[in-house]
Tab-separated table of C-alpha atoms and ligand atoms in Angstrom:
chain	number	residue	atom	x	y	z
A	1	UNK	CA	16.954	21.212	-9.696
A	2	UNK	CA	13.716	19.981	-11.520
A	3	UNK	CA	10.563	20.380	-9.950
A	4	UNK	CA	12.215	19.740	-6.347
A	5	UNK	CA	14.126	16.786	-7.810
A	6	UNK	CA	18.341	17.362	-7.637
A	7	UNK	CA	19.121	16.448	-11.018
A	8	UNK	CA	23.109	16.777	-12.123
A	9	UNK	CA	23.951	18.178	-15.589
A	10	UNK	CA	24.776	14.700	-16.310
A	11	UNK	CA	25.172	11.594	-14.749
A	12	UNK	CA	28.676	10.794	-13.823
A	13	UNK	CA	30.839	7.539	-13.888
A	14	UNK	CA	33.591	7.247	-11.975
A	15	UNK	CA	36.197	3.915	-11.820
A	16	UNK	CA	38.305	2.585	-9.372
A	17	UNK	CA	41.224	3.313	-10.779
A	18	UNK	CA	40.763	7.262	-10.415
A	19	UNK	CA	43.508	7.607	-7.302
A	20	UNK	CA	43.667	11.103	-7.383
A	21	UNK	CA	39.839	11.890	-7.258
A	22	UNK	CA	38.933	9.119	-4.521
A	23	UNK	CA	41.988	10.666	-2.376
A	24	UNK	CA	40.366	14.208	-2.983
A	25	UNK	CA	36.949	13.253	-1.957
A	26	UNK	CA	38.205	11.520	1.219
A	27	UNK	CA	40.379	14.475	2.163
A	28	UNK	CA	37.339	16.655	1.639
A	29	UNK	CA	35.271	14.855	4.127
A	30	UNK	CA	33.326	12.256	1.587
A	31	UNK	CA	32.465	8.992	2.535
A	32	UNK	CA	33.380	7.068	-0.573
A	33	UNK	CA	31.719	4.301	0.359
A	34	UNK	CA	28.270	5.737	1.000
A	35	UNK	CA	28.398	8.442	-1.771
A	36	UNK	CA	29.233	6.173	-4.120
A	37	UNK	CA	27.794	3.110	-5.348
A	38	UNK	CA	30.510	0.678	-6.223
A	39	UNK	CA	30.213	-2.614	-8.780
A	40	UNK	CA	32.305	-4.594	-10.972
A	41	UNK	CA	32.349	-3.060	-14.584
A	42	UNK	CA	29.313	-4.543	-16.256
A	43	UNK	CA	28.261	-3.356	-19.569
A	44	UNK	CA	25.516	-5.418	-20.261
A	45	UNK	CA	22.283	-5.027	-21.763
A	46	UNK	CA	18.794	-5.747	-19.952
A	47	UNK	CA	18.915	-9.131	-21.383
A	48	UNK	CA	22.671	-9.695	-19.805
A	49	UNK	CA	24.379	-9.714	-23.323
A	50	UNK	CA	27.852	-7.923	-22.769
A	51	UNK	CA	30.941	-8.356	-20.379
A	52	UNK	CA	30.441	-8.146	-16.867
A	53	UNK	CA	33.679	-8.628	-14.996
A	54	UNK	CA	33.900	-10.482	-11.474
A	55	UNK	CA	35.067	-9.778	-8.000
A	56	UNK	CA	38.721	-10.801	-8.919
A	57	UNK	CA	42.164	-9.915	-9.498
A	58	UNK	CA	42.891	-8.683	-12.533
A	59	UNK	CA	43.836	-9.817	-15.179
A	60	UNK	CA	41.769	-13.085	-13.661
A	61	UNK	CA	38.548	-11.065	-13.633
A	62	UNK	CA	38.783	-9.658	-17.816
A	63	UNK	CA	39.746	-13.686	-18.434
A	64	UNK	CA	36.609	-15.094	-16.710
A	65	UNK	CA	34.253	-12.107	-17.255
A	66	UNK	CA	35.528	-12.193	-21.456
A	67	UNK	CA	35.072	-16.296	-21.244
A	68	UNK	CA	31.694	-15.813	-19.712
A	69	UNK	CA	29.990	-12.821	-21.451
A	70	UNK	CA	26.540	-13.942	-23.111
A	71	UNK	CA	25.898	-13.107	-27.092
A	72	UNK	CA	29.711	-13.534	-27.466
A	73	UNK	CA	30.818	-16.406	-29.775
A	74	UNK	CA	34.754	-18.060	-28.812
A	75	UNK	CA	35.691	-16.056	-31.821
A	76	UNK	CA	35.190	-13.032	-30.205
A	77	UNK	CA	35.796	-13.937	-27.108
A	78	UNK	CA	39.376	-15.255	-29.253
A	79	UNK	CA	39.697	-11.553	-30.742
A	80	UNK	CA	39.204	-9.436	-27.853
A	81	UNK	CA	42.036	-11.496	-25.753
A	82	UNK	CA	44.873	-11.787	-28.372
A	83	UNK	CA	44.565	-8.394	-29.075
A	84	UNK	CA	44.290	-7.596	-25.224
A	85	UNK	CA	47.260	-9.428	-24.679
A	86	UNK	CA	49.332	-7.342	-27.622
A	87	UNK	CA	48.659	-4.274	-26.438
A	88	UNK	CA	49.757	-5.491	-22.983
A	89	UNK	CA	52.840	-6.697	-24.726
A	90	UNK	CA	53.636	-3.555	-26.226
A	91	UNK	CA	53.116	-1.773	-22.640
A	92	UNK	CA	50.034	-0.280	-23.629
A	93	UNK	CA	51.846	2.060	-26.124
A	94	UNK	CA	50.995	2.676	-29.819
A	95	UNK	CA	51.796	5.583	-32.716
A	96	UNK	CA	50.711	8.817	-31.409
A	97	UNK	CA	48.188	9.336	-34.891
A	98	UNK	CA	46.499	5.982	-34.447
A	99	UNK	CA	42.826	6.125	-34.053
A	100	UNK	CA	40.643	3.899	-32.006
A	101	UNK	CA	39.091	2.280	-34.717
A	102	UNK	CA	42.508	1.057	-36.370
A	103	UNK	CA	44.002	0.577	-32.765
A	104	UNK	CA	40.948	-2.722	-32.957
A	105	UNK	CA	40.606	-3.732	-36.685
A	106	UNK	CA	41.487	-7.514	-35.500
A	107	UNK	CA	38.835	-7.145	-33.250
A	108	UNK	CA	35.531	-8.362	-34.097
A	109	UNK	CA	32.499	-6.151	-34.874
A	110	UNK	CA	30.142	-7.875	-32.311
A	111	UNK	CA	32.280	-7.001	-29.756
A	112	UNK	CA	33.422	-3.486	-31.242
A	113	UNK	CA	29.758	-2.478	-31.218
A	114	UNK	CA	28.902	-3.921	-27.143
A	115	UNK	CA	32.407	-3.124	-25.885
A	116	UNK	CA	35.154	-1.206	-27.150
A	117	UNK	CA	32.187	1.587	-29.135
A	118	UNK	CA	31.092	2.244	-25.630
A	119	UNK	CA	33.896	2.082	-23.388
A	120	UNK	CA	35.542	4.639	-25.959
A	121	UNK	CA	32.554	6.869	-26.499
A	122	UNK	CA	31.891	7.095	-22.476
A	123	UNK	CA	35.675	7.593	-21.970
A	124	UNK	CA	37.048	9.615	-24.917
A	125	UNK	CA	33.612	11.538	-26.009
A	126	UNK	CA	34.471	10.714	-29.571
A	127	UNK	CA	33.700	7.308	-31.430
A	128	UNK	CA	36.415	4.959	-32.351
A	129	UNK	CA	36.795	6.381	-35.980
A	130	UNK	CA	38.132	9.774	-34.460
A	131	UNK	CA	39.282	9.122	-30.746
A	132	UNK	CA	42.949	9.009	-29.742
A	133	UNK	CA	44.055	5.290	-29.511
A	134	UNK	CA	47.160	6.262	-27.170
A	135	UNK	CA	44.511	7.786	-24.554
A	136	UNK	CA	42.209	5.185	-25.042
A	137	UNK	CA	44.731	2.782	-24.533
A	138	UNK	CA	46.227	4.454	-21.053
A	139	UNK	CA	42.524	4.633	-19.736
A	140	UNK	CA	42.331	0.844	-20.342
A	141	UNK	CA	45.463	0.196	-18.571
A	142	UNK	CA	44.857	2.062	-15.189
A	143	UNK	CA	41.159	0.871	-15.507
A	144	UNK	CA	42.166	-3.348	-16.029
A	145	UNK	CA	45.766	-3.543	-14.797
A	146	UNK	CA	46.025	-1.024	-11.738
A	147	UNK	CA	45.354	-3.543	-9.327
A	148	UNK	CA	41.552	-5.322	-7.856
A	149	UNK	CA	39.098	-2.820	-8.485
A	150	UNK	CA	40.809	-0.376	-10.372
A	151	UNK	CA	37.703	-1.235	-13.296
A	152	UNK	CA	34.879	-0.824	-10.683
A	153	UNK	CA	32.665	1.567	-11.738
A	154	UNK	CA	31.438	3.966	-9.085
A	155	UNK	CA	28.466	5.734	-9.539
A	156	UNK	CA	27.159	8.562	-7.358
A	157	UNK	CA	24.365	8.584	-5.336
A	158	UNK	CA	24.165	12.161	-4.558
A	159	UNK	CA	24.521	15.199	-6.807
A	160	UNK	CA	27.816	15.431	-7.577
A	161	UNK	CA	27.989	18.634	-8.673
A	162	UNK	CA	26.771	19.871	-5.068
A	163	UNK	CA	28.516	17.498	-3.093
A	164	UNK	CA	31.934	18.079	-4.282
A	165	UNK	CA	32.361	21.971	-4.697
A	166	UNK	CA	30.435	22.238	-1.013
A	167	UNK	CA	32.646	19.601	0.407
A	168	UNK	CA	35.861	22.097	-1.390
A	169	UNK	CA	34.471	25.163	0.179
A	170	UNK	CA	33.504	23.800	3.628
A	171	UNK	CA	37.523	22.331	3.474
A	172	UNK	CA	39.088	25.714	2.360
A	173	UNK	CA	36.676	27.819	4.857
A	174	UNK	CA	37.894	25.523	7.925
A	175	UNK	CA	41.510	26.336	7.141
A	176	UNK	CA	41.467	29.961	6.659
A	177	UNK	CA	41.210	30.136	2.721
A	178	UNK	CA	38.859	33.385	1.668
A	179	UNK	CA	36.583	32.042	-1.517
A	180	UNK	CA	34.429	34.109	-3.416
A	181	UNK	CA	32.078	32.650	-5.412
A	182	UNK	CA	30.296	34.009	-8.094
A	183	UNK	CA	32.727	35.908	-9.087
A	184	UNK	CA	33.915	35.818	-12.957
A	185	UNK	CA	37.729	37.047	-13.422
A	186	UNK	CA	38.008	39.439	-16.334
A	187	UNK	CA	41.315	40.008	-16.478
A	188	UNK	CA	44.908	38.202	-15.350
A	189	UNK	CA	47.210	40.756	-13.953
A	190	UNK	CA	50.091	38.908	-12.628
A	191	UNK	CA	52.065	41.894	-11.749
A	192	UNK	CA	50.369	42.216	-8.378
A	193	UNK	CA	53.229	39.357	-7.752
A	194	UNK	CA	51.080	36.349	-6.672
A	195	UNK	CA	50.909	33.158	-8.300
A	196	UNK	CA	47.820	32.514	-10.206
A	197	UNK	CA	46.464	29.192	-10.737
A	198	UNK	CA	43.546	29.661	-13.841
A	199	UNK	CA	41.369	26.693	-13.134
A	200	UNK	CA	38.254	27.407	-15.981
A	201	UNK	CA	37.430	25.877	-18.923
A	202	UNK	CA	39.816	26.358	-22.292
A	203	UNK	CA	38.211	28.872	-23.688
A	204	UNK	CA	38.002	31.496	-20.709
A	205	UNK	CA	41.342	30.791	-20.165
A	206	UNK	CA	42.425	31.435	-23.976
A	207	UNK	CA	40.458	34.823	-23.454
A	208	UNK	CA	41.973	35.543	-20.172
A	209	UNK	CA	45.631	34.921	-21.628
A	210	UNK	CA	45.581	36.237	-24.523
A	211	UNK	CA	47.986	39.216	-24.284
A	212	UNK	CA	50.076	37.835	-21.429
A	213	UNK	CA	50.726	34.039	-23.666
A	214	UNK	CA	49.799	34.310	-27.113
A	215	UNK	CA	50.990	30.939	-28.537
A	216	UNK	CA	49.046	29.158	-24.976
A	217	UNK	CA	46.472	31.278	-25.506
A	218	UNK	CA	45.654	29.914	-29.370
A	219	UNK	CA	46.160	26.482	-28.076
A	220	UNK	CA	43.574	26.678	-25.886
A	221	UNK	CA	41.129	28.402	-28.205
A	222	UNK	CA	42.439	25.385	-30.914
A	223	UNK	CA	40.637	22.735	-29.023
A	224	UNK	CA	37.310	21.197	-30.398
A	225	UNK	CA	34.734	19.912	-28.095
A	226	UNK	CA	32.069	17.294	-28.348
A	227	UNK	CA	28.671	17.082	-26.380
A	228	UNK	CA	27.124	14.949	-23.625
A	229	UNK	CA	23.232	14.804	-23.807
A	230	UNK	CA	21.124	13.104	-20.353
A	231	UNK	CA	17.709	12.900	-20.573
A	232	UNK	CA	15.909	12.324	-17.569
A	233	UNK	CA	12.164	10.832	-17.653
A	234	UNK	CA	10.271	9.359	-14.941
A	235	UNK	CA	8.150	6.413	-15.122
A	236	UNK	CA	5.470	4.519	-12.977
A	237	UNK	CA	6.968	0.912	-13.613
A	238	UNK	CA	8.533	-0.923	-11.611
A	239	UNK	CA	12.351	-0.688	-12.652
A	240	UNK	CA	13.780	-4.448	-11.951
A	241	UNK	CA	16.912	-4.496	-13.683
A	242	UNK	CA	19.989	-6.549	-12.270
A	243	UNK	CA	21.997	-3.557	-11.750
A	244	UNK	CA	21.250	0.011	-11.553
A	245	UNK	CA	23.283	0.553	-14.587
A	246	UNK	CA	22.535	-0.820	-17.631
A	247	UNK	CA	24.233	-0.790	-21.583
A	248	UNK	CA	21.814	0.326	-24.478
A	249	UNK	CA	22.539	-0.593	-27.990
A	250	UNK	CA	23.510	2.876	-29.639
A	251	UNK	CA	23.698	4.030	-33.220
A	252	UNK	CA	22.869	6.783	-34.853
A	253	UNK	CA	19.038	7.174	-34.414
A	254	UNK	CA	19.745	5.857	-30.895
A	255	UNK	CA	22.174	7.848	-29.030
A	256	UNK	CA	22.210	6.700	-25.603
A	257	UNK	CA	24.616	4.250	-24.068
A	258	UNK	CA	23.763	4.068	-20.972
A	259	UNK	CA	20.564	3.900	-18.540
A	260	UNK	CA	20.600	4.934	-14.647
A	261	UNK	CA	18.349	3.787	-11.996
A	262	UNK	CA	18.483	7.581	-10.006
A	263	UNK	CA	15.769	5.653	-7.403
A	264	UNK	CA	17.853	2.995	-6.635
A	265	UNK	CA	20.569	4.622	-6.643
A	266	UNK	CA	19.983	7.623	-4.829
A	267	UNK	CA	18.288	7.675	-0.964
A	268	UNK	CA	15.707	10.924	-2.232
A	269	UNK	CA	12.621	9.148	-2.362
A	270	UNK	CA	11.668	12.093	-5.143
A	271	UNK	CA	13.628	10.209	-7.861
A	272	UNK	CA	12.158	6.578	-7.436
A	273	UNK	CA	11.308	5.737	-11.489
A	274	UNK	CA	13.752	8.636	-12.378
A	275	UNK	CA	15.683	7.128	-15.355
A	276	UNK	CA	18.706	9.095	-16.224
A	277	UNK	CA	19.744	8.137	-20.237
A	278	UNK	CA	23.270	9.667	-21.467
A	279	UNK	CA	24.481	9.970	-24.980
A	280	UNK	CA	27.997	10.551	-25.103
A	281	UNK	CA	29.199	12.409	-28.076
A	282	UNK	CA	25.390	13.331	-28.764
A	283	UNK	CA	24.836	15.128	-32.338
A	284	UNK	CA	21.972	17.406	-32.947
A	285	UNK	CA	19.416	19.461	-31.156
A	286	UNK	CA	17.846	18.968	-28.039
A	287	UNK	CA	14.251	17.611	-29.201
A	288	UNK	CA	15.645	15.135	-31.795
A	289	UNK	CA	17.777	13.709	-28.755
A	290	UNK	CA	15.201	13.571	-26.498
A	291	UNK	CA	12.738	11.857	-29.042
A	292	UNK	CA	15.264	9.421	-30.709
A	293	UNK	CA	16.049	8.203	-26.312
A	294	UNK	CA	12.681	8.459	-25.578
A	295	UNK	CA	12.035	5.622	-28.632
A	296	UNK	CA	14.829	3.901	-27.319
A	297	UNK	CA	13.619	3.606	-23.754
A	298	UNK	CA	10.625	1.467	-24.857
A	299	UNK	CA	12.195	-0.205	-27.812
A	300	UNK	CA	15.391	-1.486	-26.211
A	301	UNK	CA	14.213	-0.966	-21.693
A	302	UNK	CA	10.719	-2.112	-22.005
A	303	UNK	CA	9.496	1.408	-20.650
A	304	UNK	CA	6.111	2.659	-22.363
A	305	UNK	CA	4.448	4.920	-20.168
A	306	UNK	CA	7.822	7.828	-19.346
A	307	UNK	CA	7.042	11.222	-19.256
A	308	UNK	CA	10.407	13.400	-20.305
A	309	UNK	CA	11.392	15.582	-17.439
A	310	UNK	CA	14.373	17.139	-18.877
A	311	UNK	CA	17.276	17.063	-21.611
A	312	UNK	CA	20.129	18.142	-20.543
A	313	UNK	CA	22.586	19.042	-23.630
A	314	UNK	CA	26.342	20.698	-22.423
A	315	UNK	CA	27.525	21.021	-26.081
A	316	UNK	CA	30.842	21.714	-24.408
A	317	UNK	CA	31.391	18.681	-22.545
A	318	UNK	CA	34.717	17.589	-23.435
A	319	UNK	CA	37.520	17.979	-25.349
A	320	UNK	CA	37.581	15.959	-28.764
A	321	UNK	CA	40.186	13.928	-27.931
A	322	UNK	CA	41.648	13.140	-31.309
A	323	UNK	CA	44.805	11.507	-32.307
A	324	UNK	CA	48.076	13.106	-31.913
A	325	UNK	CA	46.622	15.995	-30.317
A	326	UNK	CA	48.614	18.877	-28.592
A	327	UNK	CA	47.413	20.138	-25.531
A	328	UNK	CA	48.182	23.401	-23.569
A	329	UNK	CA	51.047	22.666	-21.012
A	330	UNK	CA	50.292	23.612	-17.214
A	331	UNK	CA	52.744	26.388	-17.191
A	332	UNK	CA	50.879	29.850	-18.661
A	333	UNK	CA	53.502	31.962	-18.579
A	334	UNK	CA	55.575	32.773	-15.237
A	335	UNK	CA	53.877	33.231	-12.214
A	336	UNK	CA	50.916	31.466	-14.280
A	337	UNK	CA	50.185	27.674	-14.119
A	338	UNK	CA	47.063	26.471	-15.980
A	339	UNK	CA	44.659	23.571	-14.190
A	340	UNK	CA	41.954	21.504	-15.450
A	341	UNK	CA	40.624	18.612	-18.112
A	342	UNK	CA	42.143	19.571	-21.038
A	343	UNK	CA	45.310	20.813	-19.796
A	344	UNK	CA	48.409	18.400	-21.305
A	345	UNK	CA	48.074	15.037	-19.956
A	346	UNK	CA	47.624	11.202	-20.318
A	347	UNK	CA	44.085	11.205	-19.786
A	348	UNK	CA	41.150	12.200	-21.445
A	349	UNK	CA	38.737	14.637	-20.687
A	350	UNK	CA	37.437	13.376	-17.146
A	351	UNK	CA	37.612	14.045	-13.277
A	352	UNK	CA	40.378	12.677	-12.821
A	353	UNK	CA	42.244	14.605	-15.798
A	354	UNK	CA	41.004	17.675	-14.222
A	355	UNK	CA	42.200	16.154	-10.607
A	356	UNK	CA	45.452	15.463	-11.489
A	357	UNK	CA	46.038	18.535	-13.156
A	358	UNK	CA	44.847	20.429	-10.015
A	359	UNK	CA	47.353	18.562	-7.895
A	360	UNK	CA	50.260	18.783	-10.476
A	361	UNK	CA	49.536	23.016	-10.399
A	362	UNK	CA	49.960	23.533	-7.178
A	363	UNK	CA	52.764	21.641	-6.923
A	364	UNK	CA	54.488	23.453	-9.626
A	365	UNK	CA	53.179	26.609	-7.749
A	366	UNK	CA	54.967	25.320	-4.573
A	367	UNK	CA	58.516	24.904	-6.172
A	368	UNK	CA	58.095	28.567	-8.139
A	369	UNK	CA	57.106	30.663	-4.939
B	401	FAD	C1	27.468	15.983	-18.992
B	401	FAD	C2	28.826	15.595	-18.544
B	401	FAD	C3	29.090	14.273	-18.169
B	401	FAD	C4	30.365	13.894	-17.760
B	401	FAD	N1	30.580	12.610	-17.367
B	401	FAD	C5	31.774	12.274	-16.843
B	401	FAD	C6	31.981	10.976	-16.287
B	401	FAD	O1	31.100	10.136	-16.316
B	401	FAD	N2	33.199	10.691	-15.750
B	401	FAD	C7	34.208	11.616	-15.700
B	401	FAD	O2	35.275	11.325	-15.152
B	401	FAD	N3	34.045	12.854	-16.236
B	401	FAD	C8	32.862	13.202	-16.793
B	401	FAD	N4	32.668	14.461	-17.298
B	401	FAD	C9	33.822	15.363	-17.376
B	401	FAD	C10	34.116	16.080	-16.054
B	401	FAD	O3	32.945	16.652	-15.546
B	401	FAD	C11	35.146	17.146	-16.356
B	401	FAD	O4	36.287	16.529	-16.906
B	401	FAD	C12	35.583	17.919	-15.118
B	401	FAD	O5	34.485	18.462	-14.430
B	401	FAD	C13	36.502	19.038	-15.553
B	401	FAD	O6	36.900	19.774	-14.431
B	401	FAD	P1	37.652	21.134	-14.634
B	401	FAD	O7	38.028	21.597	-13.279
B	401	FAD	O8	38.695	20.988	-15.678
B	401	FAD	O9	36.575	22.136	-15.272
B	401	FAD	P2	35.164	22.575	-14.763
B	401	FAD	O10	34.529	21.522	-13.922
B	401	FAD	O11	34.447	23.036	-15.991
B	401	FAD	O12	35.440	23.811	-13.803
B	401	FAD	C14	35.799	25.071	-14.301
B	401	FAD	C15	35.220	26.135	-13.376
B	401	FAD	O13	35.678	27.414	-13.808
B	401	FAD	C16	34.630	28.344	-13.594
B	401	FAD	N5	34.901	29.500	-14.464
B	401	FAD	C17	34.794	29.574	-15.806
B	401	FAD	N6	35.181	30.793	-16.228
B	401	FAD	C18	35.530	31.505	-15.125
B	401	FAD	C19	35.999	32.843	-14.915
B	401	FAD	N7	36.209	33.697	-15.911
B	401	FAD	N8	36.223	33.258	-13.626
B	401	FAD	C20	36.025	32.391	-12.587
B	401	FAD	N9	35.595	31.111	-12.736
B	401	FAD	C21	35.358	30.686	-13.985
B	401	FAD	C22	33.383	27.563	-13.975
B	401	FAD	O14	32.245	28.159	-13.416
B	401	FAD	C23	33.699	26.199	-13.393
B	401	FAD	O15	33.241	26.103	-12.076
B	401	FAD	C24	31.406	14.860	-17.738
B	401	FAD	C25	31.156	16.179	-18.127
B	401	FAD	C26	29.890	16.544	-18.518
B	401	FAD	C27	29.634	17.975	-18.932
């Protein structure tokens, strides 16, 4: 919360092609269609250069929505599609220590910089240089070939981070569960004979391991992280972009990638001319963020008069999710089954990692007991 206003600790994407989070959220009572604000994937700038895909079947929609994308030339249009149509060839596979960078080197740079830079930094948390091609590559799959509307992006219109633990808690509660929140586990002491399913982040679960599963343990601890950055500021102009989402040009001195409309997407009247901005894989401290997106909101949104509400920095947002990397497997030790983002898997750190894994323990859990 700032000043009244329900601001997440960063704005959330999610895409159609996340099965396993959409099912949660509609066994937990969510209306997906009214909590989330659904549109074909458009990554354009204010001034519509960028791909926006349209309302049809893949792979028609990447064909039209490449052909038509503004600022393009044919020769990237050319680039992007042959080397689309490889990696669909090759089943979306590729050597394990390829980066993202050398996954695209036939691609060309115009569309490196307005496409693939911020697809891979939103999705990975990592720029091409150092993200894992493989995982890039699987995200691109389920997102363009799982079927109509796997790319949609769906953003939320309520908090998030309220909605969907109080929608897990309301479910459990109903059917007998006892929760305690608030509650920080010290220890793991599996010889009281009940399955335990550790669902916190890698590094309280390295601590909480550490005697019980050594080698897990220093996997766990092994993993780098990257940061996600949202500044929020709040401005008296009237906000009359195409779409509530909108594609910033990024580079160093200008971190963001993205721009939300929180008024038009949200119903709380409190965050009409709330912009949310999010740099993925932000570097640096707090004020040089917020001042380097603040310069970017007038040089690149046309937005002169925003006041800075708040900068959100979670320096342990993700995973770095670099090539080749190992990740801990589900199962601890017996009894023990490990749940959550990082935990091994095809996906990179996101909901639907953390989703799947969640699913995947207790079914594990199911079979041991
Ligand atoms: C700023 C930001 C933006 C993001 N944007 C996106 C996005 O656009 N799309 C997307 O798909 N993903 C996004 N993510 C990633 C997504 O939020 C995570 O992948 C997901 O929340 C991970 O879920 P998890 O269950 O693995 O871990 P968490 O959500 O971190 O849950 C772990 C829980 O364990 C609890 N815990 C920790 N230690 C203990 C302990 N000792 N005892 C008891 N409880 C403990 C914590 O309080 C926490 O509630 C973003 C993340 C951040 C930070």
């Amino acid at each position: 919360m700032h000043d009244g206003m329900a601001l997440d600790n960063g704005q959330h994407i999610l895409i159609g092609a996340y099965r396993d989070t959409l099912h949660l959220l509609q066994t937990l009572g969510i209306n997906t269609n009214t909590a989330l604000w659904r549109m074909p994937l458009q990554l354009q700038t204010i001034d519509g250069e960028g791909l926006a895909l349209p309302r049809l079947p893949a792979p028609l929609n990447l064909l039209i929505g490449v052909g038509m994308a503004k600022g393009w030339t044919w020769g990237d249009k050319f680039t992007l599609l042959s080397v689309a149509a490889q990696w669909q060839r090759q089943g979306f596979r590729c050597e394990a220590e390829l980066n993202v960078a050398q996954l695209c080197q036939n691609i060309s740079s115009k569309v490196m910089s307005s496409l693939i830079e911020p697809l891979c930094v939103s999705a990975l948390n990592l720029p091409p240089h150092l993200a894992s091609a493989q995982v890039f590559l699987t995200v691109l799959k389920d997102a363009l070939w799982s079927g109509q509307g796997g790319s949609d992006l769906l953003l939320p219109r309520v908090d998030l981070g309220q909605l969907m633990p109080d929608a897990a808690l309301a479910w459990l509660s109903q059917r007998g569960a006892v929760v305690q929140t608030h509650q920080r586990v010290q220890t793991l002491e599996p010889w009281l004979n009940a399955p335990v399913v550790l669902a916190c982040p890698p590094w309280e679960a390295a601590l909480l391991t550490q005697t019980l599963a050594p080698e897990w343990s220093a996997k766990a601890a092994g993993l780098a992280h990257t940061a996600i950055s949202t500044v929020y500021v709040k401005t008296q102009q009237a906000l009359d972009w195409p779409q509530p989402m909108l594609a910033l040009n990024s580079s160093a001195h200008a971190p963001a990638q993205f721009a939300f409309d929180k008024g038009r997407l949200s119903a709380d009247p409190q965050l009409n001319g709330v912009v949310a901005l999010v740099a993925s894989a932000s570097l640096g401290e707090r004020d040089t963020i917020s001042a380097d997106v603040m310069r970017q909101l007038s040089e690149q949104l046309g937005i002169f008069d925003a006041t800075l509400l708040t900068t959100v920095v979670e320096k342990r947002a993700a995973f770095a999710c670099v090539p080749g990397l190992e990740r801990p497997a589900m199962q601890v030790c017996e009894g023990v089954v490990a749940c959550g983002d990082y935990v091994a898997g095809p996906y990179p750190a996101t909901l639907e990692a953390a989703v799947r894994s969640g699913f995947a323990a207790v079914h594990a859990l199911k079979n041991q007991v």
